[in-house]
Amino acid sequence: MKFLRSAVGLLSKVCLPIRANASFFFFMYLIGILVSYEELPANNPDATVYGNLWLELFLDLYIVCLLLTLIPMRIRRWIRAFLYFIAYATTIADVFCWEKFQSTLNPSMLLLVGETDGREASEFFSSYITADLILSSVGLVMLVMLIHILTAFWGLVKKQLPASFSARLSAAGHCLDRMQPVLGGLCAALLCWSAVSSSHNKNEMAQMFSLRTIGAVEHELTTRDCAQFYLPVYRLVFSVFSNELASEQIDRLIAAKDKMQVDSCSFKTPNIVLIIGESYGKQHSEQYGYFMPTTPRQIKLEKSGLLVPFSDVVAPWNLTSFVFKNVFSLHVVGQEGEWCDYPLFPELFRKAGYHVTFITNQFLPKAKEAVYDFSGGFFLNHPELSEAMFDSRNDQLYRFDRGLLDDYDKHQQSRNTAHNLIIFHLIGQHVSYRQRYPADRRKFSAEDYAEKRPDLTPQQRGMLAHYDNAVLYNDSIVDQIVRRFEDKEAIVIYMPDHGEECYEGNRGFICRNHSAAIDYDLARYEFEIPFWVYCSHKFAAKHPDVFQEIIGAKDRRFMTDALPHMLLYLAGIGTKDYHAEYNVLSPRYNEKRPRILKNTTDYDKL
């Protein structure tokens, strides 16, 4: 009997943290649920809230209430007020971003805020803070906040109530007191249930905040069961954390920039054009033996003798942002230090006297930007580093890559000088494939694959057709870029950032498998890429030795992390950061250098 009374007394205390902070618990729970449902995409009827939302939010708020209960009331009031301010401010900001940009708080948004000056802030508020916000989700959160404020005056209102009504309230309170053991048992059961169901996400959150680089954060987010930052305040903390990690690498890049030096420059190649494609494995290139005619223009250029395709090239990563860091930095995999400890090759070109143009269809700072784009573009968009790398760049993204050509023709081409490095960064075959080519450029349909791919369903053949149409459209874009330089003394280099899977073999999926261990099939489909070098007739005639070096190197083993050393050689830039053993055109090239994929797997040993 004594044990039973002790158990009942213990259960009665389980609810004490919630009772002592009842208003806090109720309203914080309400806005947490509210914002999750308000931010479901309207154009996606299958979208759902975080699966463990109700239970994990209960657990999180109970822990906060428990900690508050341990603090004296005179201090607790101020702490609760501070927590209210943080919760409502971040929730309103989060919902505002969703209403205006269809994106919740993220690292890119926080970065944009940090780089906004007073004038830009004033223009932003005048443009976006409008009366219609009151009728949106923002107004709904503000209504909850208003009701919450009014309940804070309940104590004063209660004193003005008739004695009979106060007596009824007291009776109801006594009734609740008698139910404490039952409510405590229910609360204890919910706590156990929520603790078990939330343990994985809490562990993933801890794992995320233990990472030391923004690249590691991005890679962690590619795993299947990564952390879910399901509340606005969690997203804010994650965004601050991500920006801090990026800032550390920015500091190291600036230090490397300040130490770099250019000893000489012969401007051997007056015009160097680098085209960086997107999500393009060589298995879908007719130029490399694919069964569909996806690259007719590149094949025609190859038959002219001026385009030299390389046969054995791999990307160091199957993530765009990682590839960009490796390709832009003079660091190669296996060298001491990290990518951010070395200069970025456009900095050397610009310091040597080249006019450097960067035209991208992905890495422009924008509010609605995933962590992947933030991770890949933060160093390209940093004001000091961008100024050190580029003389001119575009300021608009386009639905199709044709827009980049028009941008170059209208705004960038006139800025060229006698010596130019021009970098085109395409959106290429990035998912979703059907959005990567205009409807009037559709050539392949699902029926075209019935004989060659009978193993696929009609829907899968349709997806394959979309991908190959995107490859064919990409063929026209790179051909148009080449045409703009065919009458100049120029070299054009084409490389996608990484490969892509589209129902390869019997693997049955599209895109990339980031969390899997790298086996031969994964390496073949997601890391092997097309790579070619085009020399204009003028360049080949004036530099037959370099042209022959390119032809002689076409079957050498190569990984694109070493590309900057080849570019420096083609430009004739002398610098201590250049190493001939990484230049695929050099007789001193080290072809036996291990090609380590994702810093883990030797490609040539698979």
PDB file of C-alpha atoms in Angstrom, residues 26-40 87-88 91-96 98-99 130-149:
ATOM      1  CA  PHE A  26       0.503  25.234 -24.899  1.00  0.00           C
ATOM      2  CA  PHE A  27       1.407  28.164 -27.134  1.00  0.00           C
ATOM      3  CA  MET A  28       4.855  26.864 -28.091  1.00  0.00           C
ATOM      4  CA  TYR A  29       3.303  23.531 -29.009  1.00  0.00           C
ATOM      5  CA  LEU A  30       0.579  25.297 -30.966  1.00  0.00           C
ATOM      6  CA  ILE A  31       2.920  27.393 -33.118  1.00  0.00           C
ATOM      7  CA  GLY A  32       5.239  24.405 -33.660  1.00  0.00           C
ATOM      8  CA  ILE A  33       2.380  22.362 -35.109  1.00  0.00           C
ATOM      9  CA  LEU A  34       0.905  25.334 -36.933  1.00  0.00           C
ATOM     10  CA  VAL A  35       4.055  26.320 -38.798  1.00  0.00           C
ATOM     11  CA  SER A  36       4.728  22.723 -39.880  1.00  0.00           C
ATOM     12  CA  TYR A  37       1.340  22.433 -41.558  1.00  0.00           C
ATOM     13  CA  GLU A  38       1.344  25.965 -42.977  1.00  0.00           C
ATOM     14  CA  GLU A  39       4.646  25.312 -44.754  1.00  0.00           C
ATOM     15  CA  LEU A  40       3.500  22.289 -46.732  1.00  0.00           C
ATOM     16  CA  ALA A  87      10.275  31.467 -30.740  1.00  0.00           C
ATOM     17  CA  TYR A  88       7.827  33.992 -32.187  1.00  0.00           C
ATOM     18  CA  THR A  91       8.603  31.473 -36.508  1.00  0.00           C
ATOM     19  CA  ILE A  92       7.391  34.699 -38.104  1.00  0.00           C
ATOM     20  CA  ALA A  93      10.644  35.012 -40.065  1.00  0.00           C
ATOM     21  CA  ASP A  94      10.417  31.389 -41.176  1.00  0.00           C
ATOM     22  CA  VAL A  95       6.784  31.669 -42.298  1.00  0.00           C
ATOM     23  CA  PHE A  96       7.514  35.013 -43.987  1.00  0.00           C
ATOM     24  CA  TRP A  98       7.928  30.581 -46.957  1.00  0.00           C
ATOM     25  CA  GLU A  99       5.232  33.025 -48.066  1.00  0.00           C
ATOM     26  CA  THR A 130       2.909  44.567 -47.378  1.00  0.00           C
ATOM     27  CA  ALA A 131      -0.609  44.557 -45.967  1.00  0.00           C
ATOM     28  CA  ASP A 132      -1.474  41.207 -47.537  1.00  0.00           C
ATOM     29  CA  LEU A 133       0.834  39.506 -45.042  1.00  0.00           C
ATOM     30  CA  ILE A 134      -1.891  39.896 -42.417  1.00  0.00           C
ATOM     31  CA  LEU A 135      -4.095  37.494 -44.383  1.00  0.00           C
ATOM     32  CA  SER A 136      -1.284  34.963 -44.836  1.00  0.00           C
ATOM     33  CA  SER A 137       0.324  32.424 -42.540  1.00  0.00           C
ATOM     34  CA  VAL A 138       2.337  35.277 -41.052  1.00  0.00           C
ATOM     35  CA  GLY A 139      -0.897  36.879 -39.871  1.00  0.00           C
ATOM     36  CA  LEU A 140      -2.043  33.578 -38.383  1.00  0.00           C
ATOM     37  CA  VAL A 141       1.114  33.281 -36.272  1.00  0.00           C
ATOM     38  CA  MET A 142       0.725  36.896 -35.191  1.00  0.00           C
ATOM     39  CA  LEU A 143      -2.879  36.162 -34.166  1.00  0.00           C
ATOM     40  CA  VAL A 144      -1.690  33.306 -31.966  1.00  0.00           C
ATOM     41  CA  MET A 145       0.894  35.648 -30.460  1.00  0.00           C
ATOM     42  CA  LEU A 146      -1.811  38.248 -29.772  1.00  0.00           C
ATOM     43  CA  ILE A 147      -4.028  35.687 -28.029  1.00  0.00           C
ATOM     44  CA  HIS A 148      -0.998  34.581 -26.021  1.00  0.00           C
ATOM     45  CA  ILE A 149      -0.354  38.159 -24.901  1.00  0.00           C
TER      46      ILE A 149
END
